[in-house]
C-alpha positions as a LaTeX table, in Angstrom:
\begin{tabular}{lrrr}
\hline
Residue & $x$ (\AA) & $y$ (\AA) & $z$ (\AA) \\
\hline
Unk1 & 7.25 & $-28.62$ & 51.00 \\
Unk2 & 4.76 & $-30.65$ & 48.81 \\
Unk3 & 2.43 & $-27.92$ & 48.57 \\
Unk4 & 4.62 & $-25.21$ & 47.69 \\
Unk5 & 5.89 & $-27.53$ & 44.68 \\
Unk6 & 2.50 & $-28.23$ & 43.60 \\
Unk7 & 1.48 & $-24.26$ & 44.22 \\
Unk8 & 4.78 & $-23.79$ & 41.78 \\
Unk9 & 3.59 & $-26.40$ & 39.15 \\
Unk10 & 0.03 & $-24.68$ & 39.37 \\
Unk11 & 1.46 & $-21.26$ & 38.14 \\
Unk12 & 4.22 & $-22.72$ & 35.68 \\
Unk13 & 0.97 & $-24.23$ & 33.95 \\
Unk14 & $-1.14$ & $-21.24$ & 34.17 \\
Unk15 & 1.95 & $-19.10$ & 32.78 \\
Unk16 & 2.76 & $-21.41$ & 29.92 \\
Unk17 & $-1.14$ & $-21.73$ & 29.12 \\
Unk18 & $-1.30$ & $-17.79$ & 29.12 \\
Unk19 & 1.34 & $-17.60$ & 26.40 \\
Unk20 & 0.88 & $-16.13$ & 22.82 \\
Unk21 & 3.55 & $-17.85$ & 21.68 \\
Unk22 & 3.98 & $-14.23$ & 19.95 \\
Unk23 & 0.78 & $-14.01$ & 18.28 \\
Unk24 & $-2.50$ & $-11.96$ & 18.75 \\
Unk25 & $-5.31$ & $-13.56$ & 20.31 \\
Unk26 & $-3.74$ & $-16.11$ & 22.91 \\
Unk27 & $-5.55$ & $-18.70$ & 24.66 \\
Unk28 & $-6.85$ & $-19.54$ & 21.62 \\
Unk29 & $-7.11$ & $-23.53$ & 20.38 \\
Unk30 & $-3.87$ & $-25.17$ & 19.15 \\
Unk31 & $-6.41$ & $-25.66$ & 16.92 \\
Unk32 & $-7.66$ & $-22.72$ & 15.43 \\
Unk33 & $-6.17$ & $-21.65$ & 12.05 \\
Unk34 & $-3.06$ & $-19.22$ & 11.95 \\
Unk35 & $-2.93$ & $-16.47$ & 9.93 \\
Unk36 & 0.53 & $-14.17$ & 9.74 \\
Unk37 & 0.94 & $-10.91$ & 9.45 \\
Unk38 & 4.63 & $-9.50$ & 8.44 \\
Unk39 & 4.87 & $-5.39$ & 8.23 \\
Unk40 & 8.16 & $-3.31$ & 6.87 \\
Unk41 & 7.79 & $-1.82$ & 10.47 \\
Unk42 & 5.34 & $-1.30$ & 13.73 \\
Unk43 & 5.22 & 2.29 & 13.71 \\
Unk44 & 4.45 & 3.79 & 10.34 \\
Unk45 & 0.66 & 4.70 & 10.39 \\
Unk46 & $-0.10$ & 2.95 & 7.01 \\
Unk47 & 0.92 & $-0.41$ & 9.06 \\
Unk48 & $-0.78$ & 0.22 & 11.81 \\
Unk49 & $-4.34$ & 0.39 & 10.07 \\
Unk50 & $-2.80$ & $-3.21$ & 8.30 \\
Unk51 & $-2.78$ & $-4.58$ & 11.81 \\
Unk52 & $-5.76$ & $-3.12$ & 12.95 \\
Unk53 & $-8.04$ & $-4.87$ & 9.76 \\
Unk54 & $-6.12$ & $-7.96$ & 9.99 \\
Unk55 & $-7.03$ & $-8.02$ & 13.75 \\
Unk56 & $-10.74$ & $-7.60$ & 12.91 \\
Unk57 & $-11.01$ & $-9.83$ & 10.06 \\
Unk58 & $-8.94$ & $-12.43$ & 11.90 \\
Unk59 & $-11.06$ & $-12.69$ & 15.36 \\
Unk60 & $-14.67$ & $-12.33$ & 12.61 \\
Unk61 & $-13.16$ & $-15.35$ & 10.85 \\
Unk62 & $-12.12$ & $-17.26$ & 13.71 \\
Unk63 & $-8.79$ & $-17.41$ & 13.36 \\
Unk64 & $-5.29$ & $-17.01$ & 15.81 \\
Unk65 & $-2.89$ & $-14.18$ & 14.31 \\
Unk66 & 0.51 & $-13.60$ & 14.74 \\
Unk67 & 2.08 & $-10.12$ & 13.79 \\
Unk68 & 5.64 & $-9.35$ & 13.03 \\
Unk69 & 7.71 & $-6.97$ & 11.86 \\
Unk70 & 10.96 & $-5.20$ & 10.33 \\
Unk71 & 12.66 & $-3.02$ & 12.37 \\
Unk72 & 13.06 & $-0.38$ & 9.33 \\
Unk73 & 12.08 & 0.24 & 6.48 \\
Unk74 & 14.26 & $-1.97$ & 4.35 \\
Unk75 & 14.63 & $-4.69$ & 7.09 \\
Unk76 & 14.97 & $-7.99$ & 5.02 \\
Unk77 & 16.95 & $-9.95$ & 7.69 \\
Unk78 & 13.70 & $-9.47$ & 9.89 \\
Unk79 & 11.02 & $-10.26$ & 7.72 \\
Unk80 & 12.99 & $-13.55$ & 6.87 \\
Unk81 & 13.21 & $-14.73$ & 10.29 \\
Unk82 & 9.63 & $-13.72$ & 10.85 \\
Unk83 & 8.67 & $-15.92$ & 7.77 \\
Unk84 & 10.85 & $-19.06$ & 8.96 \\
Unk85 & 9.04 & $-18.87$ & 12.61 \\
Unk86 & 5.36 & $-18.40$ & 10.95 \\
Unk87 & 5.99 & $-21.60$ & 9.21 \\
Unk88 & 7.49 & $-23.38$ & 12.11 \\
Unk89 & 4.10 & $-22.72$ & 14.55 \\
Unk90 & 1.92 & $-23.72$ & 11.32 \\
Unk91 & 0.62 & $-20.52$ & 9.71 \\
Unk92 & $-1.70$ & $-21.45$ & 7.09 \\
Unk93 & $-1.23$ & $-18.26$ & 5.44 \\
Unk94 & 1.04 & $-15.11$ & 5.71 \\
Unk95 & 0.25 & $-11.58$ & 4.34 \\
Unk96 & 3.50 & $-9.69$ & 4.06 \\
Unk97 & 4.61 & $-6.13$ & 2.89 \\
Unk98 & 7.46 & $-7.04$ & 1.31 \\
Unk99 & 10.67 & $-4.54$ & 2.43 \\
Unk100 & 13.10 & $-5.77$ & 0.00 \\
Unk101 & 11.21 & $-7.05$ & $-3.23$ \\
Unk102 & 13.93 & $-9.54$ & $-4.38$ \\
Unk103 & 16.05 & $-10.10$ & $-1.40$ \\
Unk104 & 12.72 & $-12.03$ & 0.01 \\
Unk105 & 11.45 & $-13.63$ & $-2.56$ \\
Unk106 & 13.70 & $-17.34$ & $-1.77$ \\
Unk107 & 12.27 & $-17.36$ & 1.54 \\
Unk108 & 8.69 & $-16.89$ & 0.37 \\
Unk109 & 9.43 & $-19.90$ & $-2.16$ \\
Unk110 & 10.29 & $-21.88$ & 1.27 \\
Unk111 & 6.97 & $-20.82$ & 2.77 \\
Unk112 & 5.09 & $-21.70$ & $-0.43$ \\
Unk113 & 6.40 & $-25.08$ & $-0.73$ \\
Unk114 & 5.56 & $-26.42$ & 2.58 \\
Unk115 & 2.47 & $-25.59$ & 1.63 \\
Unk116 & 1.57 & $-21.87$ & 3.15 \\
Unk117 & $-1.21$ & $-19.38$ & 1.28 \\
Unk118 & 1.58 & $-16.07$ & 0.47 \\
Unk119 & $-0.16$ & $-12.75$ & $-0.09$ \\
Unk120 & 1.71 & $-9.66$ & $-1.04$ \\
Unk121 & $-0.15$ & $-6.93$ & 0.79 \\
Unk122 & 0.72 & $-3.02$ & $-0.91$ \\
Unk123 & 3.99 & $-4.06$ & $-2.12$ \\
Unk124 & 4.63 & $-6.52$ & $-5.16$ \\
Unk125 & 7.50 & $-8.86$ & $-4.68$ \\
Unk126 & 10.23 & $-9.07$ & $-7.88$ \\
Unk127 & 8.44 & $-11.10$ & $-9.58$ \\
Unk128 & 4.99 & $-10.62$ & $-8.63$ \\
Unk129 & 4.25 & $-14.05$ & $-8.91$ \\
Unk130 & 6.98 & $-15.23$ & $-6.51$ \\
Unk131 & 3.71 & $-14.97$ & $-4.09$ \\
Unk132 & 0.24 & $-16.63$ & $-4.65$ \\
Unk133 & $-1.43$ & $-13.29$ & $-4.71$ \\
Unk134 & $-1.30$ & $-9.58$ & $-4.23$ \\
Unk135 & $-3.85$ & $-7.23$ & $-2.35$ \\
Unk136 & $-2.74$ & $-4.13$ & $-3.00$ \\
Unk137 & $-3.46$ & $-0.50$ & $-4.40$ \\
Unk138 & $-2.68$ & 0.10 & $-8.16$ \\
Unk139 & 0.41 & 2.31 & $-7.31$ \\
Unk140 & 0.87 & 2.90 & $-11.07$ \\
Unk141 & $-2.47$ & 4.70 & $-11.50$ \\
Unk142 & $-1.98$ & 6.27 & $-7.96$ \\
Unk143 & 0.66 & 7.97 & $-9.38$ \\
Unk144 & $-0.90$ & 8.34 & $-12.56$ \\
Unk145 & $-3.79$ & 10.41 & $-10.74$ \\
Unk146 & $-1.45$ & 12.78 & $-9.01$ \\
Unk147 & 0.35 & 13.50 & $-12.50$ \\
Unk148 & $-3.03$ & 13.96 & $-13.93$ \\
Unk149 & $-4.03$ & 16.62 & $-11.38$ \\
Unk150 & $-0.44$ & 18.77 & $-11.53$ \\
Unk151 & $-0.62$ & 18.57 & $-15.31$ \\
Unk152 & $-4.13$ & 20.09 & $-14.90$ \\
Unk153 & $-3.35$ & 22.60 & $-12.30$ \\
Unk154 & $-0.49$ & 23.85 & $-13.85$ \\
Unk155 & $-2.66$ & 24.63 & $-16.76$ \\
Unk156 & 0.13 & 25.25 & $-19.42$ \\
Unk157 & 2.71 & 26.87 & $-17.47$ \\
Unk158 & 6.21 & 24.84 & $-18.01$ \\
Unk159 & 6.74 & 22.77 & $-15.05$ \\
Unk160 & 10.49 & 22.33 & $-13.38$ \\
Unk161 & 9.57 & 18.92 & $-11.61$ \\
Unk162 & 11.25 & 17.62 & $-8.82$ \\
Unk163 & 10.62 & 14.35 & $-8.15$ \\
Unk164 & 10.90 & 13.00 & $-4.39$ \\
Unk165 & 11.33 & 8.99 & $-4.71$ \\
Unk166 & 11.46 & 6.04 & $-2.20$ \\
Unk167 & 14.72 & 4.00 & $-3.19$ \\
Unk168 & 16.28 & 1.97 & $-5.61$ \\
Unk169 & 14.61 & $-1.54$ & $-6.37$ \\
Unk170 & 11.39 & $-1.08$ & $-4.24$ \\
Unk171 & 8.62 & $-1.91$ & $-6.76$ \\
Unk172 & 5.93 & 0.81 & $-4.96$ \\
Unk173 & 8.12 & 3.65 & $-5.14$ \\
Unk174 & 8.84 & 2.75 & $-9.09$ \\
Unk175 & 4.96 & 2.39 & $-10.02$ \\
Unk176 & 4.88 & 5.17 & $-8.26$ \\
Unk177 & 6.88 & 7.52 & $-9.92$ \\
Unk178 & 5.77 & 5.61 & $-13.72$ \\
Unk179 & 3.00 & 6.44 & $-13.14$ \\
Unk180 & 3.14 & 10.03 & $-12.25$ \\
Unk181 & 5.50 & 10.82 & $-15.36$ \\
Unk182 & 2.87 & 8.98 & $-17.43$ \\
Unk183 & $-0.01$ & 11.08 & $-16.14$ \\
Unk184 & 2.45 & 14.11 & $-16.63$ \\
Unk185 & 3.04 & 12.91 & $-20.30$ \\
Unk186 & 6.36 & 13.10 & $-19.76$ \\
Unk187 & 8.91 & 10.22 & $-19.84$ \\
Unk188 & 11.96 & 9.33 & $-17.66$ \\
Unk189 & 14.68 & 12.42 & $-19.12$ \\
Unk190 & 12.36 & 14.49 & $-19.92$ \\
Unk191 & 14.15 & 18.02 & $-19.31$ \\
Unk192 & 11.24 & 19.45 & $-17.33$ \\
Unk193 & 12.47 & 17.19 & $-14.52$ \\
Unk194 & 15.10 & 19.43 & $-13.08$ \\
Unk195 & 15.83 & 16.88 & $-9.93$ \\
Unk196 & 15.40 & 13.44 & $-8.54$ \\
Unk197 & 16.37 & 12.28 & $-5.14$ \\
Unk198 & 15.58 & 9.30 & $-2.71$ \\
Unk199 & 13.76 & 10.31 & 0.64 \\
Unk200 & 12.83 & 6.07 & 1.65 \\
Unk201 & 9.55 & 7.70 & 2.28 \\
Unk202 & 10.93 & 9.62 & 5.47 \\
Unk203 & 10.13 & 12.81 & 6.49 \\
Unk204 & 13.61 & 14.44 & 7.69 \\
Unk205 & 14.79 & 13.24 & 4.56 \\
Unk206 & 12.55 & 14.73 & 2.33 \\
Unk207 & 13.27 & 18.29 & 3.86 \\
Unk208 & 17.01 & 17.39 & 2.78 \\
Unk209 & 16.13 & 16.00 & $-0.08$ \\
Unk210 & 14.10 & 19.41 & $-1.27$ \\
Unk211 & 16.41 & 21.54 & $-0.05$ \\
Unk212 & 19.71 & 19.48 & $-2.65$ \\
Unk213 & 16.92 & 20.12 & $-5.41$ \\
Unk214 & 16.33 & 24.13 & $-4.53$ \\
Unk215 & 20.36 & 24.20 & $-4.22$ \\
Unk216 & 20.06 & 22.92 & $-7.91$ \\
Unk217 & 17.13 & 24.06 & $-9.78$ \\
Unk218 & 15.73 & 26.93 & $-7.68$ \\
Unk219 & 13.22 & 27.21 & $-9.91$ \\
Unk220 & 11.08 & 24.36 & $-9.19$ \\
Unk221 & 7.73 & 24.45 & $-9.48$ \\
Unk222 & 6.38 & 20.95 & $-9.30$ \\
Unk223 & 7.38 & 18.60 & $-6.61$ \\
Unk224 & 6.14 & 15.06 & $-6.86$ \\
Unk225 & 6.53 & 12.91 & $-3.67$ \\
Unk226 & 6.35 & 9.22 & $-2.86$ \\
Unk227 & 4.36 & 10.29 & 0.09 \\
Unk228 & 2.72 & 12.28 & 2.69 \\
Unk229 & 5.92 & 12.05 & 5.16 \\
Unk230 & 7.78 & 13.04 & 2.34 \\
Unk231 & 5.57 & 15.99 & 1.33 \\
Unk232 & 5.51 & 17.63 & 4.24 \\
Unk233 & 9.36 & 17.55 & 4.41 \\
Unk234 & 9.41 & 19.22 & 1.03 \\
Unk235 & 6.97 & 21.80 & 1.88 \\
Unk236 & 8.94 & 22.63 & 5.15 \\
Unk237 & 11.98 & 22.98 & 2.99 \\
Unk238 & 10.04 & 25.51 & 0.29 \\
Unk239 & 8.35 & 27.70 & 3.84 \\
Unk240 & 12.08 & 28.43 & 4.48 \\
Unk241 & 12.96 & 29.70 & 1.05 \\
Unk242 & 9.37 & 31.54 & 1.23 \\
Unk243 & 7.93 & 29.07 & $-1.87$ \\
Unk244 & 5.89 & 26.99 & $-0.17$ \\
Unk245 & 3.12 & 29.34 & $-2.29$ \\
Unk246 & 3.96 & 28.98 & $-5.27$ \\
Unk247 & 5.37 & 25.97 & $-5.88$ \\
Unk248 & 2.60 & 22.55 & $-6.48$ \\
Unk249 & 3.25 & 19.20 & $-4.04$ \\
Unk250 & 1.24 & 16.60 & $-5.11$ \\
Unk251 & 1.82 & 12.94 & $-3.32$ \\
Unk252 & 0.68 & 9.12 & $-2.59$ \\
Unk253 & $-1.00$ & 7.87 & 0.43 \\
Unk254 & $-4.51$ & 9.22 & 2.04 \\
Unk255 & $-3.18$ & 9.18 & 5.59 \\
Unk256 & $-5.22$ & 11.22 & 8.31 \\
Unk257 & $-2.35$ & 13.66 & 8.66 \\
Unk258 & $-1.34$ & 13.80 & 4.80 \\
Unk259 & $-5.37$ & 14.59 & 4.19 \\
Unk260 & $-4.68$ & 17.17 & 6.55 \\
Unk261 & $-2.27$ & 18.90 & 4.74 \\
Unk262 & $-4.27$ & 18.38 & 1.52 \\
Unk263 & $-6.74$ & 20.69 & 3.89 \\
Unk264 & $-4.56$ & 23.08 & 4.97 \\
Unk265 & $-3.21$ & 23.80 & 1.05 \\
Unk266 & 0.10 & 22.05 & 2.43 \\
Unk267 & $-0.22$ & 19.38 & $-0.43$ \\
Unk268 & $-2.25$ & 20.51 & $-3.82$ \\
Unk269 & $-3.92$ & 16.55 & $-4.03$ \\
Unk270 & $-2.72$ & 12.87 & $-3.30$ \\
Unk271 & $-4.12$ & 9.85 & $-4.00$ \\
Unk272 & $-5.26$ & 7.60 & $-1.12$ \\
Unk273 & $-5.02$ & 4.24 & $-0.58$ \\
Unk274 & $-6.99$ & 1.66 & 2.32 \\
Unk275 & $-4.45$ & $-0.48$ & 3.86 \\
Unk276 & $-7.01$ & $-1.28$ & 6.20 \\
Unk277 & $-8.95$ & $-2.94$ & 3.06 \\
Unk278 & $-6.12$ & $-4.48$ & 1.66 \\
Unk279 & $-5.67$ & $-6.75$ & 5.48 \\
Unk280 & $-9.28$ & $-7.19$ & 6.06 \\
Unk281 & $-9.06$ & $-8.77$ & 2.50 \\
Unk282 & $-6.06$ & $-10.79$ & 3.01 \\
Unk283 & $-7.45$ & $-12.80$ & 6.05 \\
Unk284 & $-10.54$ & $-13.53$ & 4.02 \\
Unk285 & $-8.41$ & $-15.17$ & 1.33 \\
Unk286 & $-6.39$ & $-17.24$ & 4.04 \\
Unk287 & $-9.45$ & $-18.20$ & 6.19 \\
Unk288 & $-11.38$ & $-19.38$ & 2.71 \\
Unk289 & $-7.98$ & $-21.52$ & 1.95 \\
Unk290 & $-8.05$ & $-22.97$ & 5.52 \\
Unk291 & $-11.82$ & $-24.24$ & 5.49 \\
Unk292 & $-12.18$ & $-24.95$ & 1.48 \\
Unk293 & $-8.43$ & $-25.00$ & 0.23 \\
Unk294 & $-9.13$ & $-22.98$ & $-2.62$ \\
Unk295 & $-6.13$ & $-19.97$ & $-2.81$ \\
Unk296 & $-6.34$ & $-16.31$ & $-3.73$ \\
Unk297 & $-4.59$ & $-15.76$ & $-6.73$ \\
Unk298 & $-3.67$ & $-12.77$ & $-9.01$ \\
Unk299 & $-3.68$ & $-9.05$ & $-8.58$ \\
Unk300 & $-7.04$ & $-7.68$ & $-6.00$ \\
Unk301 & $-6.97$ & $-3.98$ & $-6.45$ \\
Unk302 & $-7.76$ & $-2.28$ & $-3.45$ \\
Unk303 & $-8.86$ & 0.72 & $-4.55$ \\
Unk304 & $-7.49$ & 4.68 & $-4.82$ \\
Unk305 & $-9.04$ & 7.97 & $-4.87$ \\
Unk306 & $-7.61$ & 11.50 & $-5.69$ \\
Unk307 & $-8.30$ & 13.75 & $-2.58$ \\
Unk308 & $-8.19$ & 17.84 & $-3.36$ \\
Unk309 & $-9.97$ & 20.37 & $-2.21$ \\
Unk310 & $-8.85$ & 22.48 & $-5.80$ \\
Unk311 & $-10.67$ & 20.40 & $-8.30$ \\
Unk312 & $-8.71$ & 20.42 & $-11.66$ \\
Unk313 & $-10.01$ & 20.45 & $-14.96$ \\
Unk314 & $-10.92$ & 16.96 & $-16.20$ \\
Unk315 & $-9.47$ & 14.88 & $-13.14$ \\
Unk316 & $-12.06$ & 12.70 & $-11.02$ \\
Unk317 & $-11.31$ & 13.66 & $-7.25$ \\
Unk318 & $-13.15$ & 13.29 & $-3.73$ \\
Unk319 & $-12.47$ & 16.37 & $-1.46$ \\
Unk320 & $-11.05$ & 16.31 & 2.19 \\
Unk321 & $-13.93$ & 15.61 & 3.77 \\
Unk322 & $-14.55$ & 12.05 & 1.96 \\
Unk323 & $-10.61$ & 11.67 & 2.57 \\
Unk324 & $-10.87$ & 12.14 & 5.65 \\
Unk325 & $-13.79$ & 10.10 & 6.70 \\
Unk326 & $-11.65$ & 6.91 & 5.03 \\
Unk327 & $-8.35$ & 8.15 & 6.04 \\
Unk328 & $-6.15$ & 5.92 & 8.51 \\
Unk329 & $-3.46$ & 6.89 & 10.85 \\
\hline
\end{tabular}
C-alpha cells in the first residue's frame, strides 16, 4: 500500500513538472523570462511564420514563450483572455496582432500598467500608441506599391476598379486600401471605382465578393485586394465569366502560395511582407527590456517589396524568384 502511494506521488510530480503551463518550451526555469505571443488565429499562414520566428528568437535569447490565439479573425473576447492569463504567469512582454484595433486597446492599458513591454506586431492598435511599440510592415506604402504598379500597367487605359477590402475599423485593411488609391492617384469617390466590398481577408468570400461587383460593373478591369486569399477568390470568380485575362489583380501579402499565383499570371504583382521578421524582432525588444529595462518604442518598419514577374514602367519590383526565396507559408 505504501509503495503504490509513493509510486502515485512519484508520477503526480513528474506530470506536474512536465507541464507548459500552456507555453512553448516547458521544463524551462520558473525563472527564465516570459515572452507572449497573441495571433488573430493558429491557422492563417502569415501567423504561422509569426510563431515560427518568435520560437527561434525566443529559445536564441533564452527565454520561455507562451503562444495564444483568437479563434477567428476578429476574435477580441480571445485575445483578451489570452492577455489577462499572460500577465497572471508574469510575461515580461507580449507581442500581439491586434484583431479588433479598439475593442483591445483597455486591456492592453491593464497589461501596460502592471508593468508588461506591449508590441503591436502587423497590426496598429486605435491609437497606435495605446501599445509601447509597433513592428510591423508599412501597410500604407504596401498598398501604395500595388497602386503604383496597376497605374503603370494599365498604361492610360481608364480603369473600372474594384476594390476587395478587409472590414470596417481594422487599421491594416484601411492603410491598405489608402494607400493603393494614393498610388492610383485617385481618392476615396473617385468614379473609376465602380465597387467596394468586404472579403475579412477570406478566400470564399472574395469569390462572392467579385462576383456582387461583376453583377454590378461588369466592366471591371482593375481589382485591388487586401490579400492573396482574397485574390485568388476574385480571380476564380473572373475564370468563370472567362475575364480572368483581361482583367489586372494586384494584392498585399508575399505568401508562398500568393507568390505563386504572382508566377502563374494569377495575380499581376503584390507587395510582400516578413512576418517572420516582424516576431524575430519583437522578442529581441522584450528580451533587451528583461536584461537592461530599456523598452522598444515607436514604429520598426519591417520591410516590403513589390513581387512581379511583368515589370512596369517606373515601379521598383523583385521578381518571383526573390519572392519566393523570402516567402512564408
Amino acid at each position: 500500500m505504501n509503495a503504490k502511494l509513493s509510486a502515485g506521488l512519484l508520477v503526480t510530480a513528474l506530470l506536474i513538472t512536465g507541464c507548459g503551463g500552456g507555453s512553448e518550451g516547458s521544463g524551462q526555469s520558473s525563472s527564465t523570462p516570459k515572452v507572449g505571443l497573441i495571433t488573430k488565429t493558429e491557422t492563417n499562414p502569415f501567423f504561422v511564420k509569426m510563431k515560427e520566428g518568435a520560437e527561434k528568437a525566443a529559445k536564441t535569447s533564452g527565454m520561455e514563450l507562451m503562444t495564444a490565439a483568437g479563434k477567428f479573425d476578429g476574435d477580441n473576447a480571445s485575445q483578451i483572455t489570452a492577455i489577462e492569463n499572460m500577465v497572471a504567469a508574469g510575461v515580461k512582454g507580449i507581442l500581439i496582432t491586434p484583431s479588433d484595433t479598439k475593442a483591445i486597446v483597455p486591456a492592453i492599458k491593464k497589461a501596460r500598467d502592471a508593468g508588461v513591454l506591449v508590441i503591436a506586431l502587423d497590426t496598429p492598435t486605435d491609437p497606435q500608441d495605446a501599445t509601447d511599440a509597433l513592428f510591423a510592415t508599412d501597410n500604407l506604402k504596401a498598398g501604395e506599391l500595388i497602386g503604383q504598379y496597376a497605374k503603370a500597367a494599365m498604361a492610360g487605359k481608364p480603369a473600372k476598379i474594384a476594390t476587395l477590402d478587409l472590414a470596417p475599423g481594422i487599421t491594416v485593411g484601411q492603410l491598405r486600401h489608402d494607400g493603393f488609391l494614393k498610388g492610383y492617384g485617385i481618392q476615396e469617390g473617385d468614379p473609376s471605382i465602380v465597387c467596394s466590398q468586404d472579403t475579412r481577408g477570406d478566400q470564399a468570400k472574395g469569390q462572392t465578393a467579385m462576383e456582387t461587383c461583376l453583377q454590378k460593373a461588369p466592366d471591371i478591369n482593375v481589382v485591388y485586394t487586401i490579400n492573396e486569399p482574397a485574390a485568388l477568390g476574385a480571380y476564380t470568380a473572373l475564370k468563370a465569366k472567362g475575364r480572368e485575362k483581361d482583367v489586372l489583380i494586384v494584392s498585399v501579402d508575399g505568401g508562398c502560395t500568393g507568390t505563386k499565383a504572382v508566377q502563374s499570371g494569377q495575380i499581376a504583382a503584390t507587395s510582400q511582407q516578413y512576418p517572420l521578421k516582424m516576431a524575430e524582432d519583437g522578442v529581441k525588444a522584450v528580451a533587451e527590456f528583461a536584461k537592461s529595462g530599456k523598452k522598444a518604442s515607436g514604429y520598426t518598419d519591417t520591410g516590403v517589396t513589390l513581387i512581379t514577374d511583368k515589370s512596369a514602367s517606373g515601379v521598383e519590383a523583385k521578381d518571383t524568384a526573390f519572392g519566393l526565396a523570402n516567402c512564408w507559408g
